mmCIF file of C-alpha atoms in Angstrom:
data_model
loop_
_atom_site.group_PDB
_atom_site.id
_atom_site.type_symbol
_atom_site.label_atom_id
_atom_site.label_comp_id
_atom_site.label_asym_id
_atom_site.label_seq_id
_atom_site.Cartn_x
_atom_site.Cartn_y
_atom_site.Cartn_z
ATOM 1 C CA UNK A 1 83.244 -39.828 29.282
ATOM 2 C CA UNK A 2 80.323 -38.790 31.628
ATOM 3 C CA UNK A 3 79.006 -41.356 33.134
ATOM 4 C CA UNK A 4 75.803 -41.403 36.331
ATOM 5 C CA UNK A 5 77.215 -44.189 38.953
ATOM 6 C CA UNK A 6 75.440 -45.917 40.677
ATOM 7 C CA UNK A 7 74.674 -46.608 44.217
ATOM 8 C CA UNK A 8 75.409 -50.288 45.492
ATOM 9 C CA UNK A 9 75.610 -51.720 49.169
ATOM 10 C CA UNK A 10 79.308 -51.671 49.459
ATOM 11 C CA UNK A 11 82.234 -49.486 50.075
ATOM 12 C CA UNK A 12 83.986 -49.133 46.498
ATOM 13 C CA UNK A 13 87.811 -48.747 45.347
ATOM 14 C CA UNK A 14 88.362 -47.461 42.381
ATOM 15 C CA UNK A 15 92.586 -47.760 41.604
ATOM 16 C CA UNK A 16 93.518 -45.711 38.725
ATOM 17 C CA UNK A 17 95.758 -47.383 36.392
ATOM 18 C CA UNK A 18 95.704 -44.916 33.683
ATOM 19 C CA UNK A 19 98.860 -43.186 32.232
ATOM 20 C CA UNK A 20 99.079 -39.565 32.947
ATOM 21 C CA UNK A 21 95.521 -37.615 33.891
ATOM 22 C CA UNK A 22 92.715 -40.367 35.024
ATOM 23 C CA UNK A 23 88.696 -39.952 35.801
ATOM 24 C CA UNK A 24 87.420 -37.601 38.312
ATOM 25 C CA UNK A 25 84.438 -38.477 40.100
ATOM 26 C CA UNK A 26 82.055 -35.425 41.016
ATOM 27 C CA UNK A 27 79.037 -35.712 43.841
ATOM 28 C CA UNK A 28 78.183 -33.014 46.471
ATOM 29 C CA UNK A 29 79.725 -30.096 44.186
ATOM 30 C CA UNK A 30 83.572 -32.110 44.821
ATOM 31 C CA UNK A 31 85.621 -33.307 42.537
ATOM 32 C CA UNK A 32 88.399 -35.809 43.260
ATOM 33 C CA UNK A 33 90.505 -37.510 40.530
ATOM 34 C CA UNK A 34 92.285 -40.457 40.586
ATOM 35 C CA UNK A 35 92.290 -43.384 42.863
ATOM 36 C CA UNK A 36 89.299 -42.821 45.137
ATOM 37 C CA UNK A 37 87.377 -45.042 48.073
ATOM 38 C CA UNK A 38 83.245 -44.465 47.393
ATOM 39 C CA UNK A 39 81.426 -44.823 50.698
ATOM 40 C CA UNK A 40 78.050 -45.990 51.079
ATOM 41 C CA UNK A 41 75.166 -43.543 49.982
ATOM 42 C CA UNK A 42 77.512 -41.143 47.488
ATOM 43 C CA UNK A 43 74.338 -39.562 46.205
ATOM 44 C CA UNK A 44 74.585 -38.038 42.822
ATOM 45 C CA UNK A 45 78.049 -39.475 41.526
ATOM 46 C CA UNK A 46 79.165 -39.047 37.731
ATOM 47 C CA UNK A 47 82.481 -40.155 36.598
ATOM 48 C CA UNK A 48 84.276 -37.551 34.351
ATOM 49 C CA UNK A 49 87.344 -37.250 32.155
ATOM 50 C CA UNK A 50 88.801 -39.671 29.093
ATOM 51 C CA UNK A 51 88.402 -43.597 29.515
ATOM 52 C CA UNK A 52 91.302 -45.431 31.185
ATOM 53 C CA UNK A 53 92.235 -48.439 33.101
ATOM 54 C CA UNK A 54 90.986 -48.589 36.502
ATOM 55 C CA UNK A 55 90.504 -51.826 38.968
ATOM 56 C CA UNK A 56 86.933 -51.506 40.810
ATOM 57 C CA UNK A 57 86.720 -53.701 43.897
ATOM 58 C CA UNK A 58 84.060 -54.069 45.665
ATOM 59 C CA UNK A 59 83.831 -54.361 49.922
ATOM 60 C CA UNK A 60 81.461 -55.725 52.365
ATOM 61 C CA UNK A 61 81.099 -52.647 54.445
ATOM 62 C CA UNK A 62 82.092 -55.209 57.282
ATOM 63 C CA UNK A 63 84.917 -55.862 55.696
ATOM 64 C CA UNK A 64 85.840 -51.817 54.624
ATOM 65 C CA UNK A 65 86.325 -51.212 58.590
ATOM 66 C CA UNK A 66 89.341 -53.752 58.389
ATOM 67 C CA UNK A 67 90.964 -53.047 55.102
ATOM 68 C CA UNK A 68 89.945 -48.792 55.300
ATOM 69 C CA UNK A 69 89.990 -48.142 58.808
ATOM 70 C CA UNK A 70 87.503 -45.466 58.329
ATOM 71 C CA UNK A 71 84.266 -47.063 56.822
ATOM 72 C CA UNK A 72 82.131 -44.482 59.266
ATOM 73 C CA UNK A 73 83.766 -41.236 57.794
ATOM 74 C CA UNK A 74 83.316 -42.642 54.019
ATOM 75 C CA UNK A 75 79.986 -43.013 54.098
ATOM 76 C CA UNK A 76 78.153 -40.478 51.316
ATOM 77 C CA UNK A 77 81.414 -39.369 50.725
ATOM 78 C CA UNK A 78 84.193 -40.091 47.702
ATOM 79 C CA UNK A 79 87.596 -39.737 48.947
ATOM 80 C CA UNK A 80 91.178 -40.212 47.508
ATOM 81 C CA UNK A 81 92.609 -43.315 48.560
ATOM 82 C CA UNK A 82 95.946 -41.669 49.141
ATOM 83 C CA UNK A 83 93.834 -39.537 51.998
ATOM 84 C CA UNK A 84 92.704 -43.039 53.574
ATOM 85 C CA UNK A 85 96.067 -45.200 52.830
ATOM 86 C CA UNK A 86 98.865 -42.661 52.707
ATOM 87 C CA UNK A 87 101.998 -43.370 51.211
ATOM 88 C CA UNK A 88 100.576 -47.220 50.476
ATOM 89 C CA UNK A 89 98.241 -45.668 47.967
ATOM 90 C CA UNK A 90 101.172 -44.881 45.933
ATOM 91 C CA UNK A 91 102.520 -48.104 46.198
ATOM 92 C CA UNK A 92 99.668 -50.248 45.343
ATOM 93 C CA UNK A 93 98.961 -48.424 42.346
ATOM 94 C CA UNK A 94 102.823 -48.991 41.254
ATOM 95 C CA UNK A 95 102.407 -52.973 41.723
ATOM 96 C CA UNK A 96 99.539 -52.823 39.862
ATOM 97 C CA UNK A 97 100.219 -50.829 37.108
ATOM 98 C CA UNK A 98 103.471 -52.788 36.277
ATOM 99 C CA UNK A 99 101.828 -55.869 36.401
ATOM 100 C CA UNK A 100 102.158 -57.947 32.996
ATOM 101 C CA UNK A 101 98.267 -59.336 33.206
ATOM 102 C CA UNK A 102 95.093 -58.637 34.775
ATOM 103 C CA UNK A 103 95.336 -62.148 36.685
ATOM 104 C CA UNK A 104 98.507 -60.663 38.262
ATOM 105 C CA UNK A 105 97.035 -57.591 39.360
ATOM 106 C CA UNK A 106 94.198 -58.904 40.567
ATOM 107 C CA UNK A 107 96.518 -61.628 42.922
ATOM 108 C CA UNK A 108 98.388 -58.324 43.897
ATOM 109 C CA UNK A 109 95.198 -56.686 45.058
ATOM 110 C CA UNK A 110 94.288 -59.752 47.146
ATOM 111 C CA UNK A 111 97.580 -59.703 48.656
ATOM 112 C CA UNK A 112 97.619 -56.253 49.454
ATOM 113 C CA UNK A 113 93.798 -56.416 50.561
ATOM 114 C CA UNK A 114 93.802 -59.571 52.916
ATOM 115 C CA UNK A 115 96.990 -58.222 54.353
ATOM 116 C CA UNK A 116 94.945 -55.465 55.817
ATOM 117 C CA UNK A 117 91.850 -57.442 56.788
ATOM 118 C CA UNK A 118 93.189 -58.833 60.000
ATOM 119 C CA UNK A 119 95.260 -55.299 60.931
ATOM 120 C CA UNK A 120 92.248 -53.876 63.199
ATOM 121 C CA UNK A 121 89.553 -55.189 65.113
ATOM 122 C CA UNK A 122 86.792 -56.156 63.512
ATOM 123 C CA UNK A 123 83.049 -55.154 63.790
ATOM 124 C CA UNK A 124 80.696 -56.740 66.375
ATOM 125 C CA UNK A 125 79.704 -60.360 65.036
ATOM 126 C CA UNK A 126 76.185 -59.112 66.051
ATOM 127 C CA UNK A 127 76.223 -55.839 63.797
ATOM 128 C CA UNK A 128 77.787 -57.990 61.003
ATOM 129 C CA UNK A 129 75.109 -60.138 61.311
ATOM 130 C CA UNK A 130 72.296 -57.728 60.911
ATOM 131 C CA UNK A 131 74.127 -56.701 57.939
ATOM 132 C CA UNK A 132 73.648 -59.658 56.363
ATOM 133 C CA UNK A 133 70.501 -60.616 57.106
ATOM 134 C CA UNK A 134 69.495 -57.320 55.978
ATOM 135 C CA UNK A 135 71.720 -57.965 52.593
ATOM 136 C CA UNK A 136 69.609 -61.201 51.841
ATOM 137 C CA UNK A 137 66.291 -60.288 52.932
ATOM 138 C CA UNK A 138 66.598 -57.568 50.285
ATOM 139 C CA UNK A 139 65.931 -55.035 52.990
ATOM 140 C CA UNK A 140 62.449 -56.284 53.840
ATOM 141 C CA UNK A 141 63.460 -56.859 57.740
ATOM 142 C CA UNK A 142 62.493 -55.175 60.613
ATOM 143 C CA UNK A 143 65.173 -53.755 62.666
ATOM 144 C CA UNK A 144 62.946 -55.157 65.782
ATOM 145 C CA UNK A 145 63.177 -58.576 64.267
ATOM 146 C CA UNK A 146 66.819 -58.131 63.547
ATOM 147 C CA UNK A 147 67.818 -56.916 67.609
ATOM 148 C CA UNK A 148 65.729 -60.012 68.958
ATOM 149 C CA UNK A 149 67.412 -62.728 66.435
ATOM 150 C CA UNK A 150 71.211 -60.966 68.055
ATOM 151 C CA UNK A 151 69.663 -60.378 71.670
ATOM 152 C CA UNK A 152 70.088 -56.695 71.672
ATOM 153 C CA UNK A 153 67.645 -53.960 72.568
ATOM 154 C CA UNK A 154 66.823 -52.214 69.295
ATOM 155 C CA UNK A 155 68.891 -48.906 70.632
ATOM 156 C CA UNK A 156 71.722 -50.510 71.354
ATOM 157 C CA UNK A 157 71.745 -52.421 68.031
ATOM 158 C CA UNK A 158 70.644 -48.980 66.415
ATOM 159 C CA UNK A 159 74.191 -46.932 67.884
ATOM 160 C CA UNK A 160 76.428 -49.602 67.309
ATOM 161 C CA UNK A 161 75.883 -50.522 63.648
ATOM 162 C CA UNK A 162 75.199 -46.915 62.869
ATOM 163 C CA UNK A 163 79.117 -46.391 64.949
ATOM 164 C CA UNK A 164 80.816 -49.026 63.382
ATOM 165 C CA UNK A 165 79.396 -49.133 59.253
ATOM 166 C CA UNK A 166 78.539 -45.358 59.318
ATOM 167 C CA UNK A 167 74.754 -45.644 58.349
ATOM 168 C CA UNK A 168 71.792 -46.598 60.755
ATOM 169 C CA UNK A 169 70.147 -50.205 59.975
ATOM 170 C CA UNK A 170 67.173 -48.814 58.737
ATOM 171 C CA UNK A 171 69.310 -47.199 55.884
ATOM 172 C CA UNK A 172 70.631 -49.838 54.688
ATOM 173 C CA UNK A 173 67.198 -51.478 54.625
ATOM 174 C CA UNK A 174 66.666 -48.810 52.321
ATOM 175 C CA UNK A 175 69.741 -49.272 50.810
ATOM 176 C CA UNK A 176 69.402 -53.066 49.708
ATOM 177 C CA UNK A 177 65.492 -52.483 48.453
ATOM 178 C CA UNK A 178 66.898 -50.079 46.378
ATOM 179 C CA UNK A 179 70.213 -52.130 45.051
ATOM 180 C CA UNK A 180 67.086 -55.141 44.367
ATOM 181 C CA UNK A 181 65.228 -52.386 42.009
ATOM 182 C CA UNK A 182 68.057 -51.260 40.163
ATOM 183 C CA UNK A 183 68.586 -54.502 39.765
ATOM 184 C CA UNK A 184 65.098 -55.436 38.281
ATOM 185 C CA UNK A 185 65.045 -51.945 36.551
ATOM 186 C CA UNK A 186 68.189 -52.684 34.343
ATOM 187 C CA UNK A 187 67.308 -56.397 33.419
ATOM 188 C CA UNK A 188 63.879 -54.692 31.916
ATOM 189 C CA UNK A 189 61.325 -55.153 34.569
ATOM 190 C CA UNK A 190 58.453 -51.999 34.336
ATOM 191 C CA UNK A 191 58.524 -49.785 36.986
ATOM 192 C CA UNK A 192 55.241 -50.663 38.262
ATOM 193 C CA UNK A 193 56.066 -53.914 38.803
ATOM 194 C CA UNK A 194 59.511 -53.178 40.365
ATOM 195 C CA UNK A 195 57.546 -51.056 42.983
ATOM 196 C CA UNK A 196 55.451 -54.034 43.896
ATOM 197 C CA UNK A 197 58.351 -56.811 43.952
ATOM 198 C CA UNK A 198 60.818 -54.551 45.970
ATOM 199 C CA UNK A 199 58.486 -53.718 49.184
ATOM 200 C CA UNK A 200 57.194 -49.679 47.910
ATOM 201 C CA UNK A 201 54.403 -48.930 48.886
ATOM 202 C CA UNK A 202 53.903 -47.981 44.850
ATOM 203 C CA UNK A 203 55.230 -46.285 41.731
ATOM 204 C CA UNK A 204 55.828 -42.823 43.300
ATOM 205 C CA UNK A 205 57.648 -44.284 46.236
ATOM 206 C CA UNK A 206 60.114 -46.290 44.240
ATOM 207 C CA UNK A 207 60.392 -42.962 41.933
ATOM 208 C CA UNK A 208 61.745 -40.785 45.024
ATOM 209 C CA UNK A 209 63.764 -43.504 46.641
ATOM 210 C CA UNK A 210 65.685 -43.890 43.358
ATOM 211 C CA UNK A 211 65.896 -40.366 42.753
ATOM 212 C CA UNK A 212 67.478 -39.726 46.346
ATOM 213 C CA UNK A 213 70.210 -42.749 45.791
ATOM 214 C CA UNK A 214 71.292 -41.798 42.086
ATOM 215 C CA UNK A 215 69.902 -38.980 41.041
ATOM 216 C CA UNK A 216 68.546 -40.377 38.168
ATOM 217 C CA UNK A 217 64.854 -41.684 37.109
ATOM 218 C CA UNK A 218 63.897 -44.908 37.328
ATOM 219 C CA UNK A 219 63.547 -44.901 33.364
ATOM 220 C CA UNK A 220 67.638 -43.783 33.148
ATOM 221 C CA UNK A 221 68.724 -45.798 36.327
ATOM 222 C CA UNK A 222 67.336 -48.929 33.750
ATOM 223 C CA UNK A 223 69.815 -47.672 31.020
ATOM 224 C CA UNK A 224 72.450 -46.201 33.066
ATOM 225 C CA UNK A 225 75.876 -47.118 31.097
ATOM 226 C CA UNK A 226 77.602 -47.398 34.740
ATOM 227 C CA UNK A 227 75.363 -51.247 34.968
ATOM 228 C CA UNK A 228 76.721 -52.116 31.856
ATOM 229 C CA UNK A 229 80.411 -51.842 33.321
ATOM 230 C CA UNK A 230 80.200 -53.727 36.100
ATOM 231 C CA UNK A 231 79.572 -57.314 35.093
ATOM 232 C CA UNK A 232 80.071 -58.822 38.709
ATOM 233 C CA UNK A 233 77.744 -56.522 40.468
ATOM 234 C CA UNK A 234 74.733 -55.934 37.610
ATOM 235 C CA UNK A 235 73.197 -58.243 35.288
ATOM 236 C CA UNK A 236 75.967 -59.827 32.389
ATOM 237 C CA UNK A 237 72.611 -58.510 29.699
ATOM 238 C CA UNK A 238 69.747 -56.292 29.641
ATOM 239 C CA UNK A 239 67.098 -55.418 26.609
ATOM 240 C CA UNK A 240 67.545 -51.612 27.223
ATOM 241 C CA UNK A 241 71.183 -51.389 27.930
ATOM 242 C CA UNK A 242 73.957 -51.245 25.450
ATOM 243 C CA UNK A 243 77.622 -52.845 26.278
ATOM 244 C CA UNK A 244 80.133 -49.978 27.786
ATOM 245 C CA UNK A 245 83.455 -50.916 27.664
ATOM 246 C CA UNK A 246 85.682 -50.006 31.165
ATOM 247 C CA UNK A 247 88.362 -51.671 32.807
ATOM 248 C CA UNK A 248 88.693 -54.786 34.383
ATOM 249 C CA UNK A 249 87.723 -55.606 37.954
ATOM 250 C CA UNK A 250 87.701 -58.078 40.649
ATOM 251 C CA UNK A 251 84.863 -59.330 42.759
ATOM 252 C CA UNK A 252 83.336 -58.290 46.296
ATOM 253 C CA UNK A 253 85.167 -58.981 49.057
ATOM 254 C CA UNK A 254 82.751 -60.253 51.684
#
């Protein structure tokens, strides 16, 4: 398989359940193979190599700094979750290869996940909430707005959310216009009107935006196999998009 991925406002885990020689995931001119944590903002990604069985879970960036420990180092990079969890990589994957059923594994993943949610502190309730807000405004706040509603000045809002989730709160403004689009994009929506709906100032804008998060057109970010995959995250059916079949996944953790 070679498949574009494509960008979505979380930090992503992809455990590799495969027998012998798994996917490798390419972006930046690396390669890692395997079980691998995707930060926020991984740019031109393609996943490489034969089709397997992998678990993809999705987390809350909020969340990642609990359960990762290093959401601020992750972000536009793909790493190997041994590099983040150690030796506990190696054991996760173990549990949750043996398991007998997907219900199992995914009841071992929330076992081993919500063990590590309460291990380290977690981010300012103030720079989780300006994550949020940002998350269901689509993007279309003002960071301004955002500082007054937490009673911050916008620089001190600005360093800490950029400290603590790795990206500055404008970028994940960005970030969640452009997750909307995709969105719109693969369910069949014209660009032009995708522009408009999503807060770009036109066609051209939405063009580079896309461009810079995938790599890809708007035109092949509609019919990018990777949306067909991921039924929790993307639309369940689009006109322009044909079925892939992957592995089986669980949903975010927020």
């Amino acid at each position: 398989m070679d498949i574009a991925m494509v960008a979505h406002p979380s930090v992503t885990l992809l455990v590799d359940l495969s027998e012998g020689e798994g996917a490798a995931y390419d972006t930046h001119g690396r390669q890692e193979r395997g079980s691998v944590v995707v930060g926020l903002l991984p740019g031109d990604l393609r996943a490489t190599g034969r089709r397997g069985e992998c678990l993809q879970i999705r987390l809350e960036p909020v969340a990642a700094v609990a359960v990762l420990g290093a959401s601020t180092e992750l972000s536009g990079a793909v790493v190997s979750l041994e590099d983040v969890w150690g030796r506990d990589a190696g054991r996760a994957e173990d549990r949750l290869r043996a398991a007998a059923s997907w219900d199992e594994r995914f009841t071992i993943a929330q076992e081993i996940l919500g063990r590590r949610l309460g291990a380290r502190p977690p981010v300012d309730p103030e720079v989780a909430y300006t994550w949020r807000r940002t998350l269901t405004s689509r993007g279309r706040v003002r960071v301004d707005g955002l500082a007054d509603e937490v009673g911050w000045s916008r620089k001190r809002l600005w360093s800490r959310f950029r400290s603590q989730l790795g990206i500055t709160p404008k970028r994940a403004a960005q970030l969640m216009r452009f997750d909307h689009a995709a969105h719109l994009l693969a369910a069949g929506h014209a660009a032009a009107s995708v522009a408009t709906e999503s807060g770009y100032v036109d066609q051209s804008h939405l063009h580079r935006e896309v461009k810079a998060f995938t790599g890809l057109t708007p035109p092949a970010v509609a019919v990018a196999p990777w949306l067909a995959i991921d039924d929790v995250a993307w639309p369940a059916s689009s006109p322009t998009r044909n079925p892939v079949t992957g592995g089986e996944r669980i949903p975010d953790l927020r």
